[in-house]
Short mmCIF file of C-alpha atoms in Angstrom, two decimals:
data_model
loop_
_atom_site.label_atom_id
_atom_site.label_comp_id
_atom_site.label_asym_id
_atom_site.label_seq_id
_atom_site.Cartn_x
_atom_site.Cartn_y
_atom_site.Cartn_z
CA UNK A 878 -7.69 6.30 -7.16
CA UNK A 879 -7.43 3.55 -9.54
CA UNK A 880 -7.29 3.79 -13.47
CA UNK A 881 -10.89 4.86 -14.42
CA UNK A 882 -12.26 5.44 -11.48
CA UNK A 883 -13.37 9.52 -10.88
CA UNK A 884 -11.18 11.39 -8.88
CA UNK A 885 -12.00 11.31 -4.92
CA UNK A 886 -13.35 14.28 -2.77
CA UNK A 887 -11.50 15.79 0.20
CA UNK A 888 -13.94 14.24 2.26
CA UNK A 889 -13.49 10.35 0.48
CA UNK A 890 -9.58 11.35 0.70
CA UNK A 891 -9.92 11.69 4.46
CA UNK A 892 -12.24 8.66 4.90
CA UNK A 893 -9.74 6.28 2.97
CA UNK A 894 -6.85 7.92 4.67
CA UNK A 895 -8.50 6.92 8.12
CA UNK A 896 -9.21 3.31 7.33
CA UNK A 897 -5.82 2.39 6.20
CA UNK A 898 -4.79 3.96 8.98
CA UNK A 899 -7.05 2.04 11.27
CA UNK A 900 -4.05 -0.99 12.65
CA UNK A 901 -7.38 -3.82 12.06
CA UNK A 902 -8.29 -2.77 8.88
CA UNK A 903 -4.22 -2.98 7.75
CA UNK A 904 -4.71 -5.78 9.03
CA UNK A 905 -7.70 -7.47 7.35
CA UNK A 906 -6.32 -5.97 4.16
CA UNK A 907 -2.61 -7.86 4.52
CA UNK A 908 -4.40 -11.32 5.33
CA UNK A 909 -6.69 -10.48 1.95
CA UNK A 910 -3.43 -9.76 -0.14
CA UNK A 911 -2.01 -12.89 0.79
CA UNK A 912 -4.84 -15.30 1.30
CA UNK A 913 -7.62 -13.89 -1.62
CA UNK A 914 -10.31 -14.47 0.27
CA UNK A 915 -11.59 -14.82 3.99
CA UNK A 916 -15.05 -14.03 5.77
CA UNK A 917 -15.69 -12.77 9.03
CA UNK A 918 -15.44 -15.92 10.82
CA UNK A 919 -11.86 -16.77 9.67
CA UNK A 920 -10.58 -13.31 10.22
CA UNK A 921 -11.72 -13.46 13.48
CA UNK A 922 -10.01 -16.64 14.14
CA UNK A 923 -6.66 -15.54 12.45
CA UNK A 924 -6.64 -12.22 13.80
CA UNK A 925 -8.05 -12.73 17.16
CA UNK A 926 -10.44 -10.85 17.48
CA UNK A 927 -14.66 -10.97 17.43
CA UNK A 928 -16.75 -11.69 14.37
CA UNK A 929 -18.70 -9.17 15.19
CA UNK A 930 -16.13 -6.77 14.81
CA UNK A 931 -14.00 -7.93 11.85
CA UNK A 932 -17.70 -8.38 10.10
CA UNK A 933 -18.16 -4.38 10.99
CA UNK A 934 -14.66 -3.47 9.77
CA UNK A 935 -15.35 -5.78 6.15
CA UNK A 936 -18.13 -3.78 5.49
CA UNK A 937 -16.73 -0.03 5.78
CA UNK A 938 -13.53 -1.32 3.53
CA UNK A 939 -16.17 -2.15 1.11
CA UNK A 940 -18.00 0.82 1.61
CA UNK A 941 -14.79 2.55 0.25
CA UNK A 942 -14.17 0.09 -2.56
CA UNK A 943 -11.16 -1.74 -1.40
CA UNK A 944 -12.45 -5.03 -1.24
CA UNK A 945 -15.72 -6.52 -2.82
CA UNK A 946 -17.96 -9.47 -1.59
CA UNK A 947 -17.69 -12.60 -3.96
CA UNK A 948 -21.39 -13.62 -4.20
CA UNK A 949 -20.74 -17.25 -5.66
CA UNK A 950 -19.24 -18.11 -2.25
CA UNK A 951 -21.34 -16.04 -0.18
CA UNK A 952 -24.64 -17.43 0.83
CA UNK A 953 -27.03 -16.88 4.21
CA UNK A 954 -25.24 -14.78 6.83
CA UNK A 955 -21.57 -15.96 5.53
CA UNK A 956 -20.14 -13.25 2.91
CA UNK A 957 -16.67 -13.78 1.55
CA UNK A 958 -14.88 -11.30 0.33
CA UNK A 959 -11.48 -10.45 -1.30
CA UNK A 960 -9.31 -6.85 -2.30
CA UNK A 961 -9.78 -5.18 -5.32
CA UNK A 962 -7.21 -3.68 -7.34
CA UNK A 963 -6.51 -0.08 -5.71
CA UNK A 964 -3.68 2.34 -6.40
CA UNK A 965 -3.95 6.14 -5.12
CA UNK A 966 -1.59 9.02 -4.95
CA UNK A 967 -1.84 11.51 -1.97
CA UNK A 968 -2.32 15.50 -3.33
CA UNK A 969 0.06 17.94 -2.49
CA UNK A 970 -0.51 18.18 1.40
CA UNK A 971 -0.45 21.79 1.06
CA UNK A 972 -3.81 21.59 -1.09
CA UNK A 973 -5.38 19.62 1.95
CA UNK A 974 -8.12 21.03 4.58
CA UNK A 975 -7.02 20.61 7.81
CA UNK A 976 -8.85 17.20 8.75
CA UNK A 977 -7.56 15.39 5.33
CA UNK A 978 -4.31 16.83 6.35
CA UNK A 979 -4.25 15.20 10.14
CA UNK A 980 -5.81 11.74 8.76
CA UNK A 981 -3.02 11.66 5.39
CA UNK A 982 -0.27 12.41 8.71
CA UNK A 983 -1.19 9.58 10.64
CA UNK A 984 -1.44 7.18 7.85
CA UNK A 985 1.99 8.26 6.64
CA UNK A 986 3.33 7.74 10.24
CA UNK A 987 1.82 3.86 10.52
CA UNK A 988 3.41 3.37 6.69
CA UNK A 989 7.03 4.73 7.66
CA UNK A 990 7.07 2.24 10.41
CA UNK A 991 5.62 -0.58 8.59
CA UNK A 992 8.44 0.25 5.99
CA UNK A 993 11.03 0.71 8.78
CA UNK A 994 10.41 -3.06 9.87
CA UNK A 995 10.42 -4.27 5.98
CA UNK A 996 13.81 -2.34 5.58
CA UNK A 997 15.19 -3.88 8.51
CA UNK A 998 14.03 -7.27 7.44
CA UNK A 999 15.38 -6.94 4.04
CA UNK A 1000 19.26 -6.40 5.26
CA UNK A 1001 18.85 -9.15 7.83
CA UNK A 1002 17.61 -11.81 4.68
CA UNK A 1003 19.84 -10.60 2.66
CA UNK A 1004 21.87 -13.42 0.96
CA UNK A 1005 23.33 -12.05 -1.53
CA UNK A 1006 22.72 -10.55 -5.16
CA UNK A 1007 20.72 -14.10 -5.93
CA UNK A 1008 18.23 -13.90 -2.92
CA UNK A 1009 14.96 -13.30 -2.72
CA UNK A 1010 15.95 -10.22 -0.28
CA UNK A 1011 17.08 -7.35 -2.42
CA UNK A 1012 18.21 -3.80 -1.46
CA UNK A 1013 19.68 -0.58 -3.40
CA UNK A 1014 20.49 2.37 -2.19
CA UNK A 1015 21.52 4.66 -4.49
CA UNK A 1016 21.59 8.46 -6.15
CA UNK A 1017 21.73 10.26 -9.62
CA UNK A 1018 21.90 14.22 -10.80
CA UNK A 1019 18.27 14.43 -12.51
CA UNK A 1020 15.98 17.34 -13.20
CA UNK A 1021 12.08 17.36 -12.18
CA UNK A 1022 11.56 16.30 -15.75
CA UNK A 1023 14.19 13.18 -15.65
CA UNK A 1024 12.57 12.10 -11.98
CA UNK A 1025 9.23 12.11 -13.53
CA UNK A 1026 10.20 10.30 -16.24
CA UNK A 1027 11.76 7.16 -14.25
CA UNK A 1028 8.91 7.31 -11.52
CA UNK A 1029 7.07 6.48 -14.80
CA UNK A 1030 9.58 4.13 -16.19
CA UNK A 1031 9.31 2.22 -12.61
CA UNK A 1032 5.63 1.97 -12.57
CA UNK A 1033 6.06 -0.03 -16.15
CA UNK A 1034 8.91 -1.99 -14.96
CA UNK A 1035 6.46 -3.18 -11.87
CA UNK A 1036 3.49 -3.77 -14.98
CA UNK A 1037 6.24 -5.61 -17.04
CA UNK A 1038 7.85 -7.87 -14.27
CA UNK A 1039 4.78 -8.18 -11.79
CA UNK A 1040 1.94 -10.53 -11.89
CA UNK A 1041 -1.75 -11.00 -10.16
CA UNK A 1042 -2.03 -13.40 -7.35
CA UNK A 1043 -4.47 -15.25 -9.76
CA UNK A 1044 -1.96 -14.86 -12.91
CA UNK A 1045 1.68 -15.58 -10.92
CA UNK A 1046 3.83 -18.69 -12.31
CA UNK A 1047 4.81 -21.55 -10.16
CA UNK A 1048 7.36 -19.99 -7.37
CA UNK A 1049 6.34 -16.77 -7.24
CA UNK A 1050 6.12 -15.09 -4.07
CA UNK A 1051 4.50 -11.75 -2.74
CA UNK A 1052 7.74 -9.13 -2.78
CA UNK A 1053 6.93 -5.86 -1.43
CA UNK A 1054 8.96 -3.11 -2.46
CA UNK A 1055 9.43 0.60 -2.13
CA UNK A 1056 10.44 3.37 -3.66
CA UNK A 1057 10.88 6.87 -2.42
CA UNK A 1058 12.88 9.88 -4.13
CA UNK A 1059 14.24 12.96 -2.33
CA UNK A 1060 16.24 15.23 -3.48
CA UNK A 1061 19.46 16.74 -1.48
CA UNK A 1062 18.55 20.28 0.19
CA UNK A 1063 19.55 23.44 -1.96
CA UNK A 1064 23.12 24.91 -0.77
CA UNK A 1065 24.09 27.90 -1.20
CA UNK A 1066 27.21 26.79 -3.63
CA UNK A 1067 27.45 28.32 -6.46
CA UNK A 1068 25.25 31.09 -5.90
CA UNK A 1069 22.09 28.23 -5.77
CA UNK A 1070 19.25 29.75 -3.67
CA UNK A 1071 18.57 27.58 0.16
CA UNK A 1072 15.54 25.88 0.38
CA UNK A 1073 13.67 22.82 -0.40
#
């Protein structure tokens, strides 16, 4: 999960998977990352839908520790709440029972469309190498080692270059960005063996 925090069950994998793959959940978790903080009553306005029900979903994402209530503004019946820091990295799949399996697929599916849309929306804002829009596409010879080793080096450069909502300078904006790695299939040139 997060630095320090003890690694998560099959069963907690599963649960997580299936509330960020729940669309209103996503959902209450984008207007927290942009906003800081919101109760039931707002999110209900902003998302359209009951307080009743956005009140429900607040408490099962803090049930699983991805957003906290913030007791100096919560008081009576009205909680606030905000996100807490969270970073996780999905197991091999092929180390997953079946139901952590089916509930890591379907989140995968809603991220590769959400991504689809950002990708999209990146070449269309595009505006140049001085823009706020950005994209590279690009590929190097590496070995497992040297692919490591810059997955690494990118998770610093994000430490080095990004900031906390509460810490950002004047002008800074929310950028999302991605970053996948795949290496080409195994030929059979050379006498190289086919496969994955």
């Amino acid at each position: 999960m997060s630095d320090g925090m003890p690694e998560m069950t099959s069963l907690e994998r599963t649960a997580l998977y299936k509330s960020l793959g729940n669309p209103l959940r996503r959902r209450i978790l984008d207007y927290l990352g942009r906003h800081g903080e919101a109760n039931s009553t707002v999110l209900a306005r902003e998302l359209g839908e009951s307080s009743g029900t956005t009140s429900y979903h607040l408490r099962k994402l803090a049930e699983q520790r991805l957003i906290e209530e913030i007791p100096e503004k919560s008081g009576g019946r009205e909680r606030w709440w905000r996100s807490l820091p969270f970073s996780h990295t999905t197991p091999d799949p092929a180390a997953m029972g079946p139901e952590e399996y089916a509930a890591a697929e379907q989140l995968a599916l809603l991220k590769i469309e959400v991504d689809t849309r950002l990708f999209r929306r990146a070449h269309e804002e595009y505006r140049g190498p001085r823009g706020w829009a950005q994209v590279q596409r690009t590929g190097a010879w590496m070995t497992k080692e040297d692919l490591h080793a810059f997955v690494r080096a990118y998770g610093e450069l994000l430490d080095r270059y990004g900031h906390t909502r509460e810490d950002a300078p004047e002008g800074a904006r929310h950028v999302n960005l991605r970053f996948y790695a795949a290496p080409e299939p195994v030929g059979e040139r050379n006498g190289e063996p086919t496969g994955p």
